[in-house]
Amino acid sequence: MAANYDSINNAARQHSPYGSGDPYYAQSSGYITPHNPPKKTTSPWVKFGIPVAVLIIAAAVLGGVLGSRAHDKSAANSNAAAASSAVSAKNEIGRFATATDSQYMLPLYPMTTNTAAFTVPTFLSTNNAELAWPQDPFQPSNPSPDQVRTDRPRLIAPAFKWAALPNLIPNDPYLSGWNATIFENATQYFNLPPVVYVMDGGNGILDPAREIKQRVKAFSYCYRMTNDTKWLNRTWLELQNAAGNLTGGWGPANYTKWNPTHFLDTAELTAAYAIGYDWLYDSWTADQKSQIMYTMIEYGLNNGITAYNDANDPLYFGWWRNNTEGNWNCVCNNGLTMGALAILGDDTSGIAQQLLGMTVQNALENCALAVSNDGTWAETANYWYFGTTGHAEMAASLESATGSTYELLDVNPNFYRTGLYHMYVTGPGSLFNYGDCGPNKYSTTANSIMFYGQHYNQPQYQLFQRDQADSADPWNMFWYNPAVSGAFWDGLPLDHSFDNSTDQWAAMRSSWTDENALYVAMKAGTLQGHQTHNDLDCGDFVVDALGVRWFGELGSGDYLSEGYFSNDEQDSQRWLYYRKMTEGQNTILVGQANQNVLAAPTVQYDSSGTAQGSSTVMDVPNNSTAYFVANLASAYFNTTSFSRGVHLINGRTQVLIQDEITASASVMWRAHTNATVTIGNNGQTATLTIGSQSVDVQLLNPPAGAQFTTMEPVRFSTDPPTPPGWEDQPNPGVTVLAISLPAGTYTLEVLINPNWPGSSASSFVTPSSVPLGQWSLTSHP
């Protein structure tokens, strides 16, 4: 344990605009795809498979109209019959996903052309107690944040839902499986010692705080489901530990115990205490409740009041002022809100009521605006997890405790689109993980879209998330609507463009349900306005095929590196690190220099609009296609013109990446891969191999001197030095496929041909050379 916490915090603060560190300090190792991918295996979370023999279910059982709740009397009778049939059908089918990919932890679906089981997403209208939640009896006519329901629990899972849950679990394979997994996880936590206090210079005590929150959720859930006091006692032990009341203490012996200088830590621990206090309220003794409340106020809520009132202390106000529309605002306001709601009425100090008068309005002005008007989370796809978790927990807690979300879900009219963002940013080879995207923390899931799916009447969100490996969480036991039916992919377009000027990106694929599908994503967007979590990466792309990510991202650097979070200006020290520099991205490099941070790209996109049907086997029409073109000239110095386009061709079996550039400095095409690269045909082709799979990359109509070469993923010797004492992270196993040319005017056409099973040279086409300005849905075969 460090002797001087303040010195550690002060040393770390200079590296982050928010205090010490950030929520994803565990940076990426440069991993894209291993050379020998592990075999696909059945995950322990899959409790129920899909016997093909029982996939003979009438379409009416799982049918419905997307987004429609209206019905007349005859429709109501039909829905009742459908709901009754759905109960038995669910148990016969089990979970749609039969396994999970052990490499990417994404669900694997059975390949079947049966269309009866997988139908249009819908919420069935039913009062069947074995299938649907009853209505909440708490319906205040004039909700107020400081007027809470009289029964407990208040937070997320009111008593009426706990009473209904035992009837729902045995009739729904998802609830049944999650319930079993939660108990398994809780048992593992139970057998571990209390969470150890570990101060990470860049991340504070955020990881221990998150783990405590996870444990308290699991232990509290198990106690309420069983009344077994071992879970109650184990929750108490964990709470006592974080209060510093066990032998040896826990952190500093003053108000900074929960590290308020890195307020995420304080917020997550406050949320943990709120859950334990509220969910187990009727089982704690008066003395225990008093101790829990005192600890929460002393180390959590009091620091929240200080944060809001001390306008001169930059350690505190950064997350709630200065238009911090991102994960910090959501997580911090959520923790304080949950804590205040939990003790409201018991708290005689007035602090709970005072905080609720601050957090809700501030979250409306900041957290709720973190989603762009196209649904994108501007901080990157990985920070989406942390931000939406805080947002959903806060909205759900306010709704269950007071009867309203106070527009937290609706003040941003496009917030509902963020579920779509998450679905499209997820490829068969994991996320399009541009910018700061390290390993996802187990405590921040995508289960927010389960909550959003219900509120926004988007059943496809729930259907998508329920098969994911992170779905087995106590929140989903209450956010999931068992009356949801259908398949998320039925009627879902394969392509989507997100066109907000800050984000600008598109995703295109050949299937939603085939792990071996082709997936291509490319981005443009501004290089500022991402809370210093972006890279200098206009034109960046990823490619998945054959169950492998062939071109991918290096992810986060070391969050403790000097100047890593300094700013997003052109001369920022952040842009000295390889993973953040333009040369560390899958794009064009001009003059071996970083892109211009004032970039303002414009984009064009079109798609054949191909949507997947109800079958998990996607039969792609030959004329099915999509393309995305970005004018990136503003992103470069020494460049007169530059546009990049990506086009899916030949029935979505091949990818064409085309660049048209005029530059007065050297030009270098770069893409990062973990594959073994073999250059052939005098540099005109490159074969990428990972395990038993391979992809051929071909340079079409090459300009004079253009040929593929390979390079190491390291900074150029001519690059400005990194700050003294700081070095780049290594990127082991990564190769840069490159094309180097002197200054000039060029068209580079790179064709990517995955070697699909059963394909041959005759299976591929060589597209005509078409200028980007003339690209269309029919310009290529």
GROMACS .gro file of C-alpha atoms in nm, residues 440-740:
model
  301
  440ASN     CA    1  -1.339  -0.459  -2.242
  441LYS     CA    2  -1.388  -0.459  -1.867
  442TYR     CA    3  -1.609  -0.740  -1.747
  443SER     CA    4  -1.808  -0.504  -1.527
  444THR     CA    5  -1.931  -0.286  -1.814
  445THR     CA    6  -2.156  -0.475  -2.050
  446ALA     CA    7  -2.376  -0.394  -2.347
  447ASN     CA    8  -2.684  -0.472  -2.140
  448SER     CA    9  -2.791  -0.110  -2.161
  449ILE     CA   10  -2.952  -0.193  -2.496
  450MET     CA   11  -3.170  -0.446  -2.318
  451PHE     CA   12  -3.312  -0.152  -2.120
  452TYR     CA   13  -3.324   0.072  -2.427
  453GLY     CA   14  -3.497  -0.198  -2.629
  454GLN     CA   15  -3.794  -0.191  -2.394
  455HIS     CA   16  -3.815   0.187  -2.353
  456TYR     CA   17  -3.773   0.269  -2.721
  457ASN     CA   18  -3.985  -0.026  -2.840
  458GLN     CA   19  -3.692  -0.174  -3.029
  459PRO     CA   20  -3.723  -0.553  -2.976
  460GLN     CA   21  -3.423  -0.619  -3.202
  461TYR     CA   22  -3.197  -0.465  -2.937
  462GLN     CA   23  -3.307  -0.719  -2.678
  463LEU     CA   24  -3.291  -1.004  -2.928
  464PHE     CA   25  -2.937  -0.906  -3.028
  465GLN     CA   26  -2.805  -0.867  -2.675
  466ARG     CA   27  -2.962  -1.170  -2.513
  467ASP     CA   28  -2.731  -1.408  -2.703
  468GLN     CA   29  -2.415  -1.220  -2.608
  469ALA     CA   30  -2.165  -1.358  -2.358
  470ASP     CA   31  -2.202  -1.057  -2.126
  471SER     CA   32  -2.581  -1.089  -2.093
  472ALA     CA   33  -2.583  -1.299  -1.773
  473ASP     CA   34  -2.612  -1.010  -1.529
  474PRO     CA   35  -2.862  -0.927  -1.252
  475TRP     CA   36  -2.979  -0.617  -1.444
  476ASN     CA   37  -3.099  -0.832  -1.733
  477MET     CA   38  -3.315  -1.038  -1.503
  478PHE     CA   39  -3.532  -0.725  -1.479
  479TRP     CA   40  -3.462  -0.535  -1.803
  480TYR     CA   41  -3.536  -0.827  -2.031
  481ASN     CA   42  -3.892  -0.861  -2.158
  482PRO     CA   43  -3.972  -1.234  -2.180
  483ALA     CA   44  -4.248  -1.149  -2.426
  484VAL     CA   45  -3.994  -1.053  -2.691
  485SER     CA   46  -3.998  -1.283  -2.992
  486GLY     CA   47  -3.834  -1.322  -3.329
  487ALA     CA   48  -3.481  -1.285  -3.458
  488PHE     CA   49  -3.290  -0.956  -3.453
  489TRP     CA   50  -3.157  -1.018  -3.804
  490ASP     CA   51  -3.492  -1.073  -3.973
  491GLY     CA   52  -3.537  -0.769  -4.197
  492LEU     CA   53  -3.219  -0.599  -4.072
  493PRO     CA   54  -3.013  -0.435  -4.352
  494LEU     CA   55  -2.660  -0.562  -4.393
  495ASP     CA   56  -2.521  -0.209  -4.429
  496HIS     CA   57  -2.553   0.119  -4.248
  497SER     CA   58  -2.391   0.460  -4.273
  498PHE     CA   59  -2.349   0.688  -3.973
  499ASP     CA   60  -2.313   1.038  -4.109
  500ASN     CA   61  -2.270   1.275  -3.818
  501SER     CA   62  -1.976   1.499  -3.910
  502THR     CA   63  -1.792   1.411  -3.589
  503ASP     CA   64  -1.813   1.039  -3.652
  504GLN     CA   65  -1.881   0.955  -4.021
  505TRP     CA   66  -1.842   0.582  -4.068
  506ALA     CA   67  -2.008   0.289  -4.238
  507ALA     CA   68  -2.033  -0.084  -4.180
  508MET     CA   69  -2.103  -0.342  -4.451
  509ARG     CA   70  -2.131  -0.721  -4.422
  510SER     CA   71  -2.247  -1.035  -4.597
  511SER     CA   72  -2.443  -1.186  -4.305
  512TRP     CA   73  -2.554  -1.115  -3.949
  513THR     CA   74  -2.543  -1.479  -3.838
  514ASP     CA   75  -2.245  -1.639  -4.013
  515GLU     CA   76  -1.925  -1.625  -3.808
  516ASN     CA   77  -1.728  -1.646  -4.134
  517ALA     CA   78  -1.905  -1.349  -4.293
  518LEU     CA   79  -1.734  -1.064  -4.470
  519TYR     CA   80  -1.738  -0.745  -4.264
  520VAL     CA   81  -1.583  -0.415  -4.365
  521ALA     CA   82  -1.600  -0.087  -4.176
  522MET     CA   83  -1.439   0.244  -4.263
  523LYS     CA   84  -1.439   0.584  -4.095
  524ALA     CA   85  -1.378   0.948  -4.171
  525GLY     CA   86  -1.505   1.212  -3.925
  526THR     CA   87  -1.337   1.499  -3.747
  527LEU     CA   88  -1.020   1.449  -3.545
  528GLN     CA   89  -1.132   1.662  -3.255
  529GLY     CA   90  -1.437   1.638  -3.030
  530HIS     CA   91  -1.380   1.285  -2.903
  531GLN     CA   92  -1.261   1.372  -2.550
  532THR     CA   93  -0.906   1.285  -2.655
  533HIS     CA   94  -0.984   0.919  -2.716
  534ASN     CA   95  -0.943   0.920  -3.094
  535ASP     CA   96  -0.652   0.851  -3.327
  536LEU     CA   97  -0.542   1.051  -3.630
  537ASP     CA   98  -0.720   0.801  -3.851
  538CYS     CA   99  -0.935   0.946  -4.129
  539GLY     CA  100  -0.979   0.668  -4.384
  540ASP     CA  101  -0.912   0.391  -4.134
  541PHE     CA  102  -1.070   0.049  -4.203
  542VAL     CA  103  -1.101  -0.309  -4.077
  543VAL     CA  104  -1.175  -0.629  -4.269
  544ASP     CA  105  -1.313  -0.959  -4.134
  545ALA     CA  106  -1.367  -1.277  -4.332
  546LEU     CA  107  -1.349  -1.654  -4.274
  547GLY     CA  108  -1.378  -1.604  -3.898
  548VAL     CA  109  -1.063  -1.391  -3.891
  549ARG     CA  110  -0.985  -1.020  -3.863
  550TRP     CA  111  -0.736  -0.959  -4.143
  551PHE     CA  112  -0.679  -0.587  -4.109
  552GLY     CA  113  -0.738  -0.442  -3.765
  553GLU     CA  114  -0.665  -0.191  -3.492
  554LEU     CA  115  -0.386  -0.170  -3.237
  555GLY     CA  116  -0.608  -0.011  -2.973
  556SER     CA  117  -0.509   0.195  -2.671
  557GLY     CA  118  -0.162   0.300  -2.574
  558ASP     CA  119  -0.031   0.333  -2.221
  559TYR     CA  120  -0.265   0.575  -2.044
  560LEU     CA  121   0.015   0.676  -1.809
  561SER     CA  122   0.241   0.789  -2.094
  562GLU     CA  123   0.347   1.150  -2.071
  563GLY     CA  124   0.103   1.372  -2.256
  564TYR     CA  125  -0.121   1.086  -2.367
  565PHE     CA  126  -0.432   1.285  -2.273
  566SER     CA  127  -0.276   1.628  -2.302
  567ASN     CA  128  -0.511   1.764  -2.572
  568ASP     CA  129  -0.616   1.708  -2.932
  569GLU     CA  130  -0.426   2.000  -3.086
  570GLN     CA  131  -0.184   1.946  -3.374
  571ASP     CA  132   0.124   1.959  -3.151
  572SER     CA  133  -0.020   1.734  -2.879
  573GLN     CA  134   0.218   1.481  -2.726
  574ARG     CA  135  -0.057   1.223  -2.777
  575TRP     CA  136   0.028   1.218  -3.147
  576LEU     CA  137   0.386   1.111  -3.072
  577TYR     CA  138   0.277   0.758  -2.986
  578TYR     CA  139   0.259   0.504  -3.270
  579ARG     CA  140  -0.087   0.371  -3.191
  580LYS     CA  141  -0.229   0.723  -3.200
  581MET     CA  142  -0.025   0.857  -3.496
  582THR     CA  143  -0.147   0.838  -3.854
  583GLU     CA  144   0.127   0.589  -3.934
  584GLY     CA  145  -0.027   0.349  -3.682
  585GLN     CA  146  -0.359   0.342  -3.872
  586ASN     CA  147  -0.491   0.160  -4.177
  587THR     CA  148  -0.488   0.463  -4.404
  588ILE     CA  149  -0.270   0.678  -4.628
  589LEU     CA  150   0.036   0.854  -4.485
  590VAL     CA  151   0.162   1.166  -4.665
  591GLY     CA  152   0.515   1.290  -4.606
  592GLN     CA  153   0.539   1.053  -4.307
  593ALA     CA  154   0.340   1.318  -4.118
  594ASN     CA  155   0.032   1.310  -3.900
  595GLN     CA  156  -0.305   1.411  -4.036
  596ASN     CA  157  -0.440   1.761  -3.985
  597VAL     CA  158  -0.650   1.774  -3.664
  598LEU     CA  159  -0.874   2.034  -3.830
  599ALA     CA  160  -0.992   1.777  -4.084
  600ALA     CA  161  -1.352   1.816  -4.201
  601PRO     CA  162  -1.419   1.520  -4.433
  602THR     CA  163  -1.729   1.476  -4.645
  603VAL     CA  164  -1.870   1.135  -4.733
  604GLN     CA  165  -2.089   0.954  -4.984
  605TYR     CA  166  -2.258   0.621  -4.922
  606ASP     CA  167  -2.498   0.395  -5.101
  607SER     CA  168  -2.622   0.042  -5.055
  608SER     CA  169  -2.841  -0.202  -5.243
  609GLY     CA  170  -3.039  -0.218  -4.920
  610THR     CA  171  -3.000  -0.592  -4.888
  611ALA     CA  172  -3.155  -0.716  -4.565
  612GLN     CA  173  -3.122  -1.058  -4.411
  613GLY     CA  174  -3.433  -1.271  -4.397
  614SER     CA  175  -3.546  -1.500  -4.120
  615SER     CA  176  -3.303  -1.777  -4.216
  616THR     CA  177  -2.960  -1.786  -4.054
  617VAL     CA  178  -2.823  -1.883  -4.394
  618MET     CA  179  -2.783  -1.561  -4.590
  619ASP     CA  180  -2.817  -1.610  -4.966
  620VAL     CA  181  -2.657  -1.293  -5.098
  621PRO     CA  182  -2.787  -1.178  -5.439
  622ASN     CA  183  -2.519  -1.130  -5.702
  623ASN     CA  184  -2.606  -0.762  -5.739
  624SER     CA  185  -2.596  -0.695  -5.365
  625THR     CA  186  -2.342  -0.426  -5.288
  626ALA     CA  187  -2.252  -0.116  -5.088
  627TYR     CA  188  -1.986   0.150  -5.096
  628PHE     CA  189  -1.852   0.436  -4.882
  629VAL     CA  190  -1.640   0.720  -5.021
  630ALA     CA  191  -1.474   0.993  -4.815
  631ASN     CA  192  -1.314   1.314  -4.936
  632LEU     CA  193  -1.018   1.334  -4.699
  633ALA     CA  194  -0.816   1.616  -4.854
  634SER     CA  195  -0.875   1.838  -4.550
  635ALA     CA  196  -0.711   1.574  -4.329
  636TYR     CA  197  -0.369   1.617  -4.494
  637PHE     CA  198  -0.093   1.867  -4.542
  638ASN     CA  199   0.096   1.870  -4.872
  639THR     CA  200  -0.209   1.728  -5.045
  640THR     CA  201  -0.411   1.891  -5.322
  641SER     CA  202  -0.679   1.623  -5.336
  642PHE     CA  203  -0.745   1.289  -5.173
  643SER     CA  204  -1.046   1.057  -5.163
  644ARG     CA  205  -1.072   0.700  -5.040
  645GLY     CA  206  -1.350   0.454  -5.112
  646VAL     CA  207  -1.440   0.100  -5.013
  647HIS     CA  208  -1.673  -0.109  -5.228
  648LEU     CA  209  -1.814  -0.459  -5.173
  649ILE     CA  210  -1.828  -0.641  -5.506
  650ASN     CA  211  -1.911  -0.979  -5.659
  651GLY     CA  212  -2.202  -1.057  -5.430
  652ARG     CA  213  -2.016  -0.933  -5.122
  653THR     CA  214  -1.729  -1.181  -5.161
  654GLN     CA  215  -1.457  -0.928  -5.248
  655VAL     CA  216  -1.353  -0.584  -5.124
  656LEU     CA  217  -1.210  -0.302  -5.331
  657ILE     CA  218  -1.027  -0.019  -5.155
  658GLN     CA  219  -0.946   0.269  -5.387
  659ASP     CA  220  -0.745   0.585  -5.324
  660GLU     CA  221  -0.712   0.886  -5.552
  661ILE     CA  222  -0.451   1.132  -5.435
  662THR     CA  223  -0.236   1.421  -5.548
  663ALA     CA  224   0.038   1.504  -5.301
  664SER     CA  225   0.354   1.713  -5.298
  665ALA     CA  226   0.516   1.477  -5.047
  666SER     CA  227   0.569   1.101  -5.033
  667VAL     CA  228   0.262   0.876  -5.028
  668MET     CA  229   0.235   0.553  -4.828
  669TRP     CA  230  -0.059   0.308  -4.818
  670ARG     CA  231  -0.056   0.121  -4.483
  671ALA     CA  232  -0.261  -0.157  -4.322
  672HIS     CA  233  -0.189  -0.360  -4.007
  673THR     CA  234  -0.233  -0.737  -3.986
  674ASN     CA  235  -0.137  -1.028  -3.763
  675ALA     CA  236  -0.120  -1.255  -4.065
  676THR     CA  237   0.192  -1.410  -4.212
  677VAL     CA  238   0.244  -1.204  -4.528
  678THR     CA  239   0.391  -1.347  -4.847
  679ILE     CA  240   0.467  -1.101  -5.127
  680GLY     CA  241   0.439  -1.233  -5.485
  681ASN     CA  242   0.420  -1.138  -5.851
  682ASN     CA  243   0.694  -0.878  -5.825
  683GLY     CA  244   0.516  -0.701  -5.543
  684GLN     CA  245   0.177  -0.687  -5.713
  685THR     CA  246   0.015  -0.941  -5.481
  686ALA     CA  247   0.029  -1.033  -5.113
  687THR     CA  248  -0.109  -1.346  -4.951
  688LEU     CA  249  -0.213  -1.318  -4.588
  689THR     CA  250  -0.233  -1.642  -4.391
  690ILE     CA  251  -0.367  -1.707  -4.042
  691GLY     CA  252  -0.405  -2.070  -3.937
  692SER     CA  253  -0.567  -2.259  -4.226
  693GLN     CA  254  -0.730  -1.947  -4.373
  694SER     CA  255  -0.589  -1.706  -4.628
  695VAL     CA  256  -0.669  -1.386  -4.815
  696ASP     CA  257  -0.516  -1.266  -5.141
  697VAL     CA  258  -0.454  -0.895  -5.179
  698GLN     CA  259  -0.397  -0.766  -5.531
  699LEU     CA  260  -0.278  -0.431  -5.662
  700LEU     CA  261  -0.481  -0.351  -5.974
  701ASN     CA  262  -0.362  -0.120  -6.252
  702PRO     CA  263  -0.057  -0.027  -6.046
  703PRO     CA  264   0.107   0.308  -6.113
  704ALA     CA  265   0.477   0.297  -6.195
  705GLY     CA  266   0.682   0.188  -5.897
  706ALA     CA  267   0.386   0.072  -5.687
  707GLN     CA  268   0.435  -0.261  -5.512
  708PHE     CA  269   0.354  -0.426  -5.181
  709THR     CA  270   0.621  -0.439  -4.913
  710THR     CA  271   0.614  -0.519  -4.543
  711MET     CA  272   0.726  -0.303  -4.254
  712GLU     CA  273   0.754  -0.323  -3.877
  713PRO     CA  274   0.479  -0.153  -3.673
  714VAL     CA  275   0.714   0.101  -3.517
  715ARG     CA  276   0.777   0.473  -3.538
  716PHE     CA  277   1.001   0.599  -3.815
  717SER     CA  278   1.351   0.694  -3.709
  718THR     CA  279   1.277   1.045  -3.837
  719ASP     CA  280   0.970   1.091  -3.614
  720PRO     CA  281   0.995   1.344  -3.329
  721PRO     CA  282   1.102   1.169  -3.010
  722THR     CA  283   0.856   1.059  -2.746
  723PRO     CA  284   0.872   1.244  -2.411
  724PRO     CA  285   1.183   1.157  -2.206
  725GLY     CA  286   1.140   0.831  -2.018
  726TRP     CA  287   0.843   0.713  -2.223
  727GLU     CA  288   0.852   0.456  -2.500
  728ASP     CA  289   0.597   0.311  -2.736
  729GLN     CA  290   0.427  -0.017  -2.653
  730PRO     CA  291   0.550  -0.305  -2.869
  731ASN     CA  292   0.310  -0.458  -3.121
  732PRO     CA  293   0.426  -0.819  -3.133
  733GLY     CA  294   0.317  -1.032  -3.426
  734VAL     CA  295   0.190  -0.733  -3.624
  735THR     CA  296   0.304  -0.663  -3.979
  736VAL     CA  297   0.238  -0.350  -4.181
  737LEU     CA  298   0.146  -0.415  -4.544
  738ALA     CA  299   0.257  -0.104  -4.732
  739ILE     CA  300   0.287   0.063  -5.072
  740SER     CA  301   0.540   0.348  -5.092
   0.00000   0.00000   0.00000
